[in-house]
Coordinates of C-alpha atoms in Angstrom, one line a residue:
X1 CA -11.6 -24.6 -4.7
X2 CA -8.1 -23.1 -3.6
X3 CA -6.5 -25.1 -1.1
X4 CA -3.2 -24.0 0.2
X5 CA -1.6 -25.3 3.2
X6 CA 1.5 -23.8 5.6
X7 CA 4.3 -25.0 7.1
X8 CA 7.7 -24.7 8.2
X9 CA 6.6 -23.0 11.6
X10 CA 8.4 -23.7 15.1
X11 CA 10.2 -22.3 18.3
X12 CA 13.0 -20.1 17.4
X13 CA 15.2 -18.3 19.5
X14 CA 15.7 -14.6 18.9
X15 CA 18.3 -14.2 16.1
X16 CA 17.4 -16.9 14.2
X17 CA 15.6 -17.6 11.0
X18 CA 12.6 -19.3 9.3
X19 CA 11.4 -20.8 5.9
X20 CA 7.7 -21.3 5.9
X21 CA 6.1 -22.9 3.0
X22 CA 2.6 -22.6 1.2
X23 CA 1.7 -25.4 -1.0
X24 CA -1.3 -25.0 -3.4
X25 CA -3.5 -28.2 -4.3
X26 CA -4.6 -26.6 -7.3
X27 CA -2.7 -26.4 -10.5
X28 CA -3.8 -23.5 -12.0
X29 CA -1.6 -21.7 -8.9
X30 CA 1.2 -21.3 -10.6
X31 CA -0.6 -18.0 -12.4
X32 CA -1.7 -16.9 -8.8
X33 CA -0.3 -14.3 -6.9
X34 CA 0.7 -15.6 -2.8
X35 CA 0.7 -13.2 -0.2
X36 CA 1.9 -14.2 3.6
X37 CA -0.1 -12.6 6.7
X38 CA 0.4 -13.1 10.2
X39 CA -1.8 -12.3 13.3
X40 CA -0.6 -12.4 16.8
X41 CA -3.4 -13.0 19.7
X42 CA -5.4 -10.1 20.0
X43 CA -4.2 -8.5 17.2
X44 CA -5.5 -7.5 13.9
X45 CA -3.9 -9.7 11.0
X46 CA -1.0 -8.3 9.3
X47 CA -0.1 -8.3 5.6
X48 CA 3.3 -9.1 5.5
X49 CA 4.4 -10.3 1.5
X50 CA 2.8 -10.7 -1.7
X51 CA 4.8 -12.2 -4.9
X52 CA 2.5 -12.0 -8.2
X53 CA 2.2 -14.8 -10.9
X54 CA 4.2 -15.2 -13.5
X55 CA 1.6 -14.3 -16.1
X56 CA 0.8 -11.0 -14.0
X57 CA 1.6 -7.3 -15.7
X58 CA 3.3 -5.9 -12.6
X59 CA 6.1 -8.7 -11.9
X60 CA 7.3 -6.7 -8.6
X61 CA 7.0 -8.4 -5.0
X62 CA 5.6 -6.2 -2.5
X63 CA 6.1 -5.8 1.3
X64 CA 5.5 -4.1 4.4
X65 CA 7.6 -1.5 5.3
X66 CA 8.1 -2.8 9.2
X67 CA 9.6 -6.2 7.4
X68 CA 11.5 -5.1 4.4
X69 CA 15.2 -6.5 4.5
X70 CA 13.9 -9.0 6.8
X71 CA 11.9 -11.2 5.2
X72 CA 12.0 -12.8 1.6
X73 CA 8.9 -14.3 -0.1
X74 CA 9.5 -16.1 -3.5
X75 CA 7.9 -19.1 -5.5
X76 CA 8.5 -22.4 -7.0
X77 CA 6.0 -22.7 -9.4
X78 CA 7.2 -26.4 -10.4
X79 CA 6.1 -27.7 -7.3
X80 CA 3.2 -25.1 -6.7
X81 CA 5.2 -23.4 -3.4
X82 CA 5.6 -19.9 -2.3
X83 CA 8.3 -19.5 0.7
X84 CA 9.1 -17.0 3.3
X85 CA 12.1 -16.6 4.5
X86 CA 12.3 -14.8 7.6
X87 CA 15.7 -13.7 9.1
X88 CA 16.3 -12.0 12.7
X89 CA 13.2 -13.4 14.5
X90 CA 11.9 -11.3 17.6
X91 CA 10.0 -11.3 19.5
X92 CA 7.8 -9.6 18.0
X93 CA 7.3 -12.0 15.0
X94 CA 5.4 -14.3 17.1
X95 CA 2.4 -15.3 15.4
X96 CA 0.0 -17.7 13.2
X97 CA 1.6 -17.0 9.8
X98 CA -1.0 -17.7 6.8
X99 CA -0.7 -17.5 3.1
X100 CA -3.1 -16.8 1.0
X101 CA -4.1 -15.6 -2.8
X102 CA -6.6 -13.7 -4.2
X103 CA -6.8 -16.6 -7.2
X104 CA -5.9 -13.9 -9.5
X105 CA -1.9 -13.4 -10.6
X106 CA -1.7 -9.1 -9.7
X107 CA -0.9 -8.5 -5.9
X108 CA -4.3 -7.1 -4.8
X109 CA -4.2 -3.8 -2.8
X110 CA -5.7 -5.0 0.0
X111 CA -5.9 -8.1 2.1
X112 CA -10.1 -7.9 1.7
X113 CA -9.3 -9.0 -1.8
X114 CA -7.4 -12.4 -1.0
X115 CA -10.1 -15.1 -2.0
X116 CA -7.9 -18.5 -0.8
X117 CA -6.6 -19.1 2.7
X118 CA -4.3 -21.5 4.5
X119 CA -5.0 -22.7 7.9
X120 CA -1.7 -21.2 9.2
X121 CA 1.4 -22.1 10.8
X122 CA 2.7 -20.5 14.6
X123 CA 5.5 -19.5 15.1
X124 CA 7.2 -18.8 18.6
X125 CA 10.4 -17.1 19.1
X126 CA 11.8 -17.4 22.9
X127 CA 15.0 -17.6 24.0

């Protein structure tokens, strides 16, 4: 079993700019891709990021369109962490940010496919 836990979450006031860390208890993540959702109340959950594993054929990260330029996921593998690094907050952004993996190292096509989930971490941004 997959565990990965988030953090790094907070009040921020608009303008600013957030790291939010996923670290995997399981060893074998280092081959694992990490995607990073969020979901804001009453709102469907949004996939945000995905970085593949090292191992994977297609080595490109992929994101949403609505946060490209914005937001910058990447991976430690020595210390079994994948990052987000969100710049500009709004808003907007407010949410429970998750990560998650599909416990294979190709981004999947669709969220349906991610097997692992964290718990999340919220994030507020108010002035």
């Amino acid at each position: 079993q997959v565990q990965l836990v988030e953090s790094g979450g907070g009040s921020v006031q608009p303008g600013g700019s957030l790291t939010l860390s996923c670290v995997t208890s399981e060893y074998d993540q280092k081959y694992f891709a990490i995607g990073w959702f969020r979901q804001a109340p009453g709102q469907e959950r949004e996939d945000l990021a995905c970085i593949p594993g090292p191992d994977a054929f297609d080595r490109s990260t992929h994101y949403a369109d609505s946060v490209k330029g914005r937001m910058t996921i990447s991976r430690d593998d020595a210390h079994s962490t994948a990052s987000l690094v969100i710049n500009d907050l709004k808003p907007e952004d407010a949410a429970v940010y998750h990560c998650g993996t599909p416990g294979l190292s190709s981004c999947p096509p669709a969220a349906s496919e991610y097997r692992y989930w964290g718990r999340g971490t919220q994030v507020a941004v108010s002035p």
